[in-house]
Amino acid sequence: MSESLKAKIRDVPDFPEKGIVFKDMMPLLADPATLREAVDLLADWIEPRRPDLILGAEARGFILGTALAYKLGCGFVAARRPGKLPWKTVSASYALEYGENTLELHADAIVEGARVLVHDDVLATGGTAAAICDLAEQLGGKIVGVAFVIELSFLEGRKHLASYDVHSLITY
Ligand code: AMP
């Protein structure tokens, strides 16, 4: 685990609601050294899995997701909140650590057999990543890995992702 990255994660108690300790990665992104380190470490893990696409979860999965796609020479696909994508969509709803969420993909975003790497900032309960993996597979994609900056291991999110290769840079 990278201690330099961990030092740049800010804990925000009771956000967005009481009892949740929000892991804020904005200080990590704002520092050029840790931004580069996070992209490079994630890319090192992802590269041998040879993805065609990085599939990022709204919204913080877009930030490093596009940097990773650029660095690895992949395309980028966005999993978005309902009503944001203009074309035909497929959607999945799931429970969150706080509340519920629905995410959508463009129905033509993933071609049959595409190698897909799913990325988000935080692995909490795993519901978000599992739903995105499921959507990508419904469209014919092959999940070659699921990569996070932060993993809240006490929430056991990996249980939702047991059939996938999962990686995170910082574990709590
Ligand atoms: P989950 O589906 O429970 O794994 O939740 C993952 C999603 O919720 C990610 O997109 C995170 O951005 C967000 N999330 C959940 N818990 C936290 C937390 N404690 N701190 C920051 N983001 C969180």
PDB file of C-alpha atoms and ligand atoms in Angstrom:
ATOM      1  CA  MET A   1       0.000   0.000   0.000  1.00  0.00           C
ATOM      2  CA  SER A   2       1.245   3.499  -0.819  1.00  0.00           C
ATOM      3  CA  GLU A   3       1.703   5.564   2.364  1.00  0.00           C
ATOM      4  CA  SER A   4       2.334   8.758   0.334  1.00  0.00           C
ATOM      5  CA  LEU A   5      -1.081   8.360  -1.286  1.00  0.00           C
ATOM      6  CA  LYS A   6      -2.771   7.463   2.001  1.00  0.00           C
ATOM      7  CA  ALA A   7      -1.369  10.644   3.580  1.00  0.00           C
ATOM      8  CA  LYS A   8      -3.334  12.662   0.989  1.00  0.00           C
ATOM      9  CA  ILE A   9      -6.742  11.147   1.758  1.00  0.00           C
ATOM     10  CA  ARG A  10      -8.838  13.364   4.001  1.00  0.00           C
ATOM     11  CA  ASP A  11     -11.412  11.816   6.331  1.00  0.00           C
ATOM     12  CA  VAL A  12     -14.616  13.852   6.501  1.00  0.00           C
ATOM     13  CA  PRO A  13     -16.856  12.552   9.315  1.00  0.00           C
ATOM     14  CA  ASP A  14     -20.637  12.591   8.907  1.00  0.00           C
ATOM     15  CA  PHE A  15     -20.623  13.318   5.151  1.00  0.00           C
ATOM     16  CA  PRO A  16     -22.899  13.022   3.242  1.00  0.00           C
ATOM     17  CA  GLU A  17     -24.834  11.837   6.285  1.00  0.00           C
ATOM     18  CA  LYS A  18     -24.273  11.054   9.971  1.00  0.00           C
ATOM     19  CA  GLY A  19     -22.182   7.961  10.646  1.00  0.00           C
ATOM     20  CA  ILE A  20     -20.389   7.899   7.266  1.00  0.00           C
ATOM     21  CA  VAL A  21     -16.692   8.784   7.184  1.00  0.00           C
ATOM     22  CA  PHE A  22     -16.208  10.160   3.680  1.00  0.00           C
ATOM     23  CA  LYS A  23     -12.815   9.436   2.096  1.00  0.00           C
ATOM     24  CA  ASP A  24     -11.974  12.608   0.198  1.00  0.00           C
ATOM     25  CA  MET A  25      -9.320  12.121  -2.509  1.00  0.00           C
ATOM     26  CA  MET A  26      -9.319  15.763  -3.683  1.00  0.00           C
ATOM     27  CA  PRO A  27      -6.021  16.528  -1.829  1.00  0.00           C
ATOM     28  CA  LEU A  28      -4.411  13.551  -3.611  1.00  0.00           C
ATOM     29  CA  LEU A  29      -5.620  14.846  -6.997  1.00  0.00           C
ATOM     30  CA  ALA A  30      -4.487  18.414  -6.277  1.00  0.00           C
ATOM     31  CA  ASP A  31      -0.867  17.378  -5.622  1.00  0.00           C
ATOM     32  CA  PRO A  32       1.065  16.744  -8.871  1.00  0.00           C
ATOM     33  CA  ALA A  33       3.265  14.037  -7.300  1.00  0.00           C
ATOM     34  CA  THR A  34       0.451  11.967  -5.794  1.00  0.00           C
ATOM     35  CA  LEU A  35      -1.768  12.436  -8.855  1.00  0.00           C
ATOM     36  CA  ARG A  36       1.010  11.006 -10.994  1.00  0.00           C
ATOM     37  CA  GLU A  37       1.779   8.228  -8.510  1.00  0.00           C
ATOM     38  CA  ALA A  38      -1.867   7.132  -8.360  1.00  0.00           C
ATOM     39  CA  VAL A  39      -2.223   7.019 -12.166  1.00  0.00           C
ATOM     40  CA  ASP A  40       1.121   5.229 -12.601  1.00  0.00           C
ATOM     41  CA  LEU A  41       0.442   2.596  -9.910  1.00  0.00           C
ATOM     42  CA  LEU A  42      -3.044   1.859 -11.242  1.00  0.00           C
ATOM     43  CA  ALA A  43      -1.719   1.716 -14.822  1.00  0.00           C
ATOM     44  CA  ASP A  44       1.053  -0.728 -13.774  1.00  0.00           C
ATOM     45  CA  TRP A  45      -1.574  -3.122 -12.444  1.00  0.00           C
ATOM     46  CA  ILE A  46      -3.992  -2.636 -15.336  1.00  0.00           C
ATOM     47  CA  GLU A  47      -1.567  -2.798 -18.289  1.00  0.00           C
ATOM     48  CA  PRO A  48      -0.914  -6.593 -18.301  1.00  0.00           C
ATOM     49  CA  ARG A  49      -4.679  -7.177 -18.261  1.00  0.00           C
ATOM     50  CA  ARG A  50      -4.781  -5.563 -21.722  1.00  0.00           C
ATOM     51  CA  PRO A  51      -8.121  -3.708 -21.574  1.00  0.00           C
ATOM     52  CA  ASP A  52      -9.723  -2.161 -24.655  1.00  0.00           C
ATOM     53  CA  LEU A  53     -11.797   0.161 -22.466  1.00  0.00           C
ATOM     54  CA  ILE A  54     -11.706   1.819 -19.075  1.00  0.00           C
ATOM     55  CA  LEU A  55     -15.263   1.986 -17.704  1.00  0.00           C
ATOM     56  CA  GLY A  56     -15.515   4.711 -15.037  1.00  0.00           C
ATOM     57  CA  ALA A  57     -18.318   5.237 -12.498  1.00  0.00           C
ATOM     58  CA  GLU A  58     -19.916   8.693 -12.101  1.00  0.00           C
ATOM     59  CA  ALA A  59     -18.485  10.904 -10.934  1.00  0.00           C
ATOM     60  CA  ARG A  60     -15.066  10.385  -9.364  1.00  0.00           C
ATOM     61  CA  GLY A  61     -14.382   7.311 -11.495  1.00  0.00           C
ATOM     62  CA  PHE A  62     -14.197   9.667 -14.487  1.00  0.00           C
ATOM     63  CA  ILE A  63     -11.219  11.595 -13.129  1.00  0.00           C
ATOM     64  CA  LEU A  64      -8.489   8.964 -13.070  1.00  0.00           C
ATOM     65  CA  GLY A  65     -10.439   6.762 -15.485  1.00  0.00           C
ATOM     66  CA  THR A  66      -9.740   9.056 -18.413  1.00  0.00           C
ATOM     67  CA  ALA A  67      -6.108   9.573 -17.349  1.00  0.00           C
ATOM     68  CA  LEU A  68      -5.693   5.778 -17.277  1.00  0.00           C
ATOM     69  CA  ALA A  69      -7.342   5.361 -20.669  1.00  0.00           C
ATOM     70  CA  TYR A  70      -5.022   7.984 -22.157  1.00  0.00           C
ATOM     71  CA  LYS A  71      -1.919   6.452 -20.579  1.00  0.00           C
ATOM     72  CA  LEU A  72      -2.813   2.890 -21.597  1.00  0.00           C
ATOM     73  CA  GLY A  73      -4.103   3.724 -25.076  1.00  0.00           C
ATOM     74  CA  CYS A  74      -7.644   2.553 -24.275  1.00  0.00           C
ATOM     75  CA  GLY A  75     -11.042   4.070 -24.883  1.00  0.00           C
ATOM     76  CA  PHE A  76     -13.093   5.483 -22.000  1.00  0.00           C
ATOM     77  CA  VAL A  77     -16.752   4.718 -21.269  1.00  0.00           C
ATOM     78  CA  ALA A  78     -18.828   6.525 -18.627  1.00  0.00           C
ATOM     79  CA  ALA A  79     -21.379   4.833 -16.361  1.00  0.00           C
ATOM     80  CA  ARG A  80     -23.732   7.720 -15.606  1.00  0.00           C
ATOM     81  CA  ARG A  81     -26.651   8.643 -13.376  1.00  0.00           C
ATOM     82  CA  PRO A  82     -30.122   8.265 -14.928  1.00  0.00           C
ATOM     83  CA  GLY A  83     -31.140  10.788 -17.555  1.00  0.00           C
ATOM     84  CA  LYS A  84     -27.614  12.014 -18.352  1.00  0.00           C
ATOM     85  CA  LEU A  85     -26.819   9.875 -21.387  1.00  0.00           C
ATOM     86  CA  PRO A  86     -28.480  11.023 -24.610  1.00  0.00           C
ATOM     87  CA  TRP A  87     -28.598   7.734 -26.539  1.00  0.00           C
ATOM     88  CA  LYS A  88     -30.269   4.360 -25.802  1.00  0.00           C
ATOM     89  CA  THR A  89     -29.244   3.051 -22.384  1.00  0.00           C
ATOM     90  CA  VAL A  90     -29.173  -0.040 -20.195  1.00  0.00           C
ATOM     91  CA  SER A  91     -29.472   0.524 -16.439  1.00  0.00           C
ATOM     92  CA  ALA A  92     -28.949  -1.149 -13.064  1.00  0.00           C
ATOM     93  CA  SER A  93     -30.082  -0.134  -9.541  1.00  0.00           C
ATOM     94  CA  TYR A  94     -28.353  -1.186  -6.338  1.00  0.00           C
ATOM     95  CA  ALA A  95     -27.975  -0.346  -2.604  1.00  0.00           C
ATOM     96  CA  LEU A  96     -25.185   1.978  -1.412  1.00  0.00           C
ATOM     97  CA  GLU A  97     -23.366   2.405   1.928  1.00  0.00           C
ATOM     98  CA  TYR A  98     -25.636   5.448   2.090  1.00  0.00           C
ATOM     99  CA  GLY A  99     -28.904   5.280   0.110  1.00  0.00           C
ATOM    100  CA  GLU A 100     -29.563   3.788  -3.322  1.00  0.00           C
ATOM    101  CA  ASN A 101     -28.298   4.506  -6.798  1.00  0.00           C
ATOM    102  CA  THR A 102     -28.934   3.747 -10.453  1.00  0.00           C
ATOM    103  CA  LEU A 103     -26.301   3.858 -13.177  1.00  0.00           C
ATOM    104  CA  GLU A 104     -26.692   3.684 -16.944  1.00  0.00           C
ATOM    105  CA  LEU A 105     -24.495   2.834 -19.902  1.00  0.00           C
ATOM    106  CA  HIS A 106     -25.076   3.605 -23.538  1.00  0.00           C
ATOM    107  CA  ALA A 107     -26.391   0.396 -25.073  1.00  0.00           C
ATOM    108  CA  ASP A 108     -23.730   0.581 -27.808  1.00  0.00           C
ATOM    109  CA  ALA A 109     -20.841   1.548 -25.492  1.00  0.00           C
ATOM    110  CA  ILE A 110     -19.296  -1.905 -25.360  1.00  0.00           C
ATOM    111  CA  VAL A 111     -18.876  -4.168 -28.371  1.00  0.00           C
ATOM    112  CA  GLU A 112     -19.144  -7.950 -28.024  1.00  0.00           C
ATOM    113  CA  GLY A 113     -15.885  -9.348 -26.639  1.00  0.00           C
ATOM    114  CA  ALA A 114     -14.379  -6.012 -25.580  1.00  0.00           C
ATOM    115  CA  ARG A 115     -11.931  -6.275 -22.659  1.00  0.00           C
ATOM    116  CA  VAL A 116     -13.243  -3.923 -19.961  1.00  0.00           C
ATOM    117  CA  LEU A 117     -11.485  -2.553 -16.885  1.00  0.00           C
ATOM    118  CA  VAL A 118     -13.910  -1.056 -14.347  1.00  0.00           C
ATOM    119  CA  HIS A 119     -12.629   1.869 -12.262  1.00  0.00           C
ATOM    120  CA  ASP A 120     -14.009   3.907  -9.358  1.00  0.00           C
ATOM    121  CA  ASP A 121     -12.453   5.972  -6.569  1.00  0.00           C
ATOM    122  CA  VAL A 122     -13.744   3.978  -3.580  1.00  0.00           C
ATOM    123  CA  LEU A 123     -14.715   0.337  -3.064  1.00  0.00           C
ATOM    124  CA  ALA A 124     -17.226   0.465  -0.199  1.00  0.00           C
ATOM    125  CA  THR A 125     -19.960  -2.222  -0.200  1.00  0.00           C
ATOM    126  CA  GLY A 126     -19.121  -3.172  -3.786  1.00  0.00           C
ATOM    127  CA  GLY A 127     -22.672  -2.614  -5.065  1.00  0.00           C
ATOM    128  CA  THR A 128     -21.668   0.064  -7.567  1.00  0.00           C
ATOM    129  CA  ALA A 129     -18.813  -1.865  -9.139  1.00  0.00           C
ATOM    130  CA  ALA A 130     -20.788  -5.129  -9.212  1.00  0.00           C
ATOM    131  CA  ALA A 131     -23.713  -3.415 -10.976  1.00  0.00           C
ATOM    132  CA  ILE A 132     -21.383  -1.838 -13.543  1.00  0.00           C
ATOM    133  CA  CYS A 133     -19.622  -5.152 -14.188  1.00  0.00           C
ATOM    134  CA  ASP A 134     -22.999  -6.789 -14.671  1.00  0.00           C
ATOM    135  CA  LEU A 135     -24.129  -4.119 -17.162  1.00  0.00           C
ATOM    136  CA  ALA A 136     -20.866  -4.398 -19.106  1.00  0.00           C
ATOM    137  CA  GLU A 137     -21.236  -8.185 -19.277  1.00  0.00           C
ATOM    138  CA  GLN A 138     -24.858  -7.863 -20.445  1.00  0.00           C
ATOM    139  CA  LEU A 139     -23.516  -5.839 -23.371  1.00  0.00           C
ATOM    140  CA  GLY A 140     -21.001  -8.581 -24.208  1.00  0.00           C
ATOM    141  CA  GLY A 141     -17.922  -7.173 -22.474  1.00  0.00           C
ATOM    142  CA  LYS A 142     -15.317  -9.255 -20.669  1.00  0.00           C
ATOM    143  CA  ILE A 143     -14.278  -7.799 -17.282  1.00  0.00           C
ATOM    144  CA  VAL A 144     -10.475  -8.039 -17.087  1.00  0.00           C
ATOM    145  CA  GLY A 145     -10.192  -6.265 -13.722  1.00  0.00           C
ATOM    146  CA  VAL A 146     -11.724  -3.820 -11.261  1.00  0.00           C
ATOM    147  CA  ALA A 147      -9.395  -1.114  -9.906  1.00  0.00           C
ATOM    148  CA  PHE A 148      -9.909   1.424  -7.104  1.00  0.00           C
ATOM    149  CA  VAL A 149      -7.869   4.089  -5.391  1.00  0.00           C
ATOM    150  CA  ILE A 150      -9.379   3.310  -1.955  1.00  0.00           C
ATOM    151  CA  GLU A 151     -10.861   0.160  -0.453  1.00  0.00           C
ATOM    152  CA  LEU A 152     -12.917   0.147   2.768  1.00  0.00           C
ATOM    153  CA  SER A 153     -12.156  -3.497   3.507  1.00  0.00           C
ATOM    154  CA  PHE A 154     -14.365  -3.588   6.642  1.00  0.00           C
ATOM    155  CA  LEU A 155     -17.400  -3.263   4.319  1.00  0.00           C
ATOM    156  CA  GLU A 156     -16.310  -6.460   2.529  1.00  0.00           C
ATOM    157  CA  GLY A 157     -17.003  -5.116  -0.958  1.00  0.00           C
ATOM    158  CA  ARG A 158     -14.823  -7.813  -2.486  1.00  0.00           C
ATOM    159  CA  LYS A 159     -17.578 -10.316  -1.635  1.00  0.00           C
ATOM    160  CA  HIS A 160     -19.711  -8.642  -4.343  1.00  0.00           C
ATOM    161  CA  LEU A 161     -16.803  -8.887  -6.776  1.00  0.00           C
ATOM    162  CA  ALA A 162     -15.665 -12.436  -5.984  1.00  0.00           C
ATOM    163  CA  SER A 163     -15.567 -13.510  -9.631  1.00  0.00           C
ATOM    164  CA  TYR A 164     -13.290 -10.611 -10.665  1.00  0.00           C
ATOM    165  CA  ASP A 165      -9.664  -9.612 -10.317  1.00  0.00           C
ATOM    166  CA  VAL A 166      -9.797  -6.660  -7.854  1.00  0.00           C
ATOM    167  CA  HIS A 167      -7.086  -4.156  -6.936  1.00  0.00           C
ATOM    168  CA  SER A 168      -6.877  -1.043  -4.729  1.00  0.00           C
ATOM    169  CA  LEU A 169      -4.000   1.297  -3.881  1.00  0.00           C
ATOM    170  CA  ILE A 170      -5.044   2.210  -0.325  1.00  0.00           C
ATOM    171  CA  THR A 171      -6.844  -0.070   2.126  1.00  0.00           C
ATOM    172  CA  TYR A 172      -8.588   0.832   5.379  1.00  0.00           C
TER     173      TYR A 172
HETATM  174  P1  AMP B   1     -20.307   0.996  -2.961  1.00  0.00           P
HETATM  175  O1  AMP B   1     -21.282   0.734  -4.055  1.00  0.00           O
HETATM  176  O2  AMP B   1     -20.913   0.838  -1.604  1.00  0.00           O
HETATM  177  O3  AMP B   1     -19.011   0.214  -3.113  1.00  0.00           O
HETATM  178  O4  AMP B   1     -19.949   2.530  -3.006  1.00  0.00           O
HETATM  179  C1  AMP B   1     -19.045   3.005  -3.868  1.00  0.00           C
HETATM  180  C2  AMP B   1     -19.426   4.382  -4.363  1.00  0.00           C
HETATM  181  O5  AMP B   1     -19.886   5.249  -3.339  1.00  0.00           O
HETATM  182  C3  AMP B   1     -18.221   5.015  -4.966  1.00  0.00           C
HETATM  183  O6  AMP B   1     -18.611   5.627  -6.161  1.00  0.00           O
HETATM  184  C4  AMP B   1     -17.759   6.008  -3.935  1.00  0.00           C
HETATM  185  O7  AMP B   1     -17.442   7.197  -4.562  1.00  0.00           O
HETATM  186  C5  AMP B   1     -18.914   6.210  -2.999  1.00  0.00           C
HETATM  187  N1  AMP B   1     -18.580   5.988  -1.587  1.00  0.00           N
HETATM  188  C6  AMP B   1     -19.120   5.069  -0.762  1.00  0.00           C
HETATM  189  N2  AMP B   1     -18.658   5.170   0.477  1.00  0.00           N
HETATM  190  C7  AMP B   1     -17.773   6.167   0.459  1.00  0.00           C
HETATM  191  C8  AMP B   1     -16.925   6.773   1.453  1.00  0.00           C
HETATM  192  N3  AMP B   1     -16.906   6.341   2.716  1.00  0.00           N
HETATM  193  N4  AMP B   1     -16.127   7.784   1.063  1.00  0.00           N
HETATM  194  C9  AMP B   1     -16.126   8.228  -0.209  1.00  0.00           C
HETATM  195  N5  AMP B   1     -16.900   7.707  -1.185  1.00  0.00           N
HETATM  196  C10 AMP B   1     -17.716   6.709  -0.854  1.00  0.00           C
END
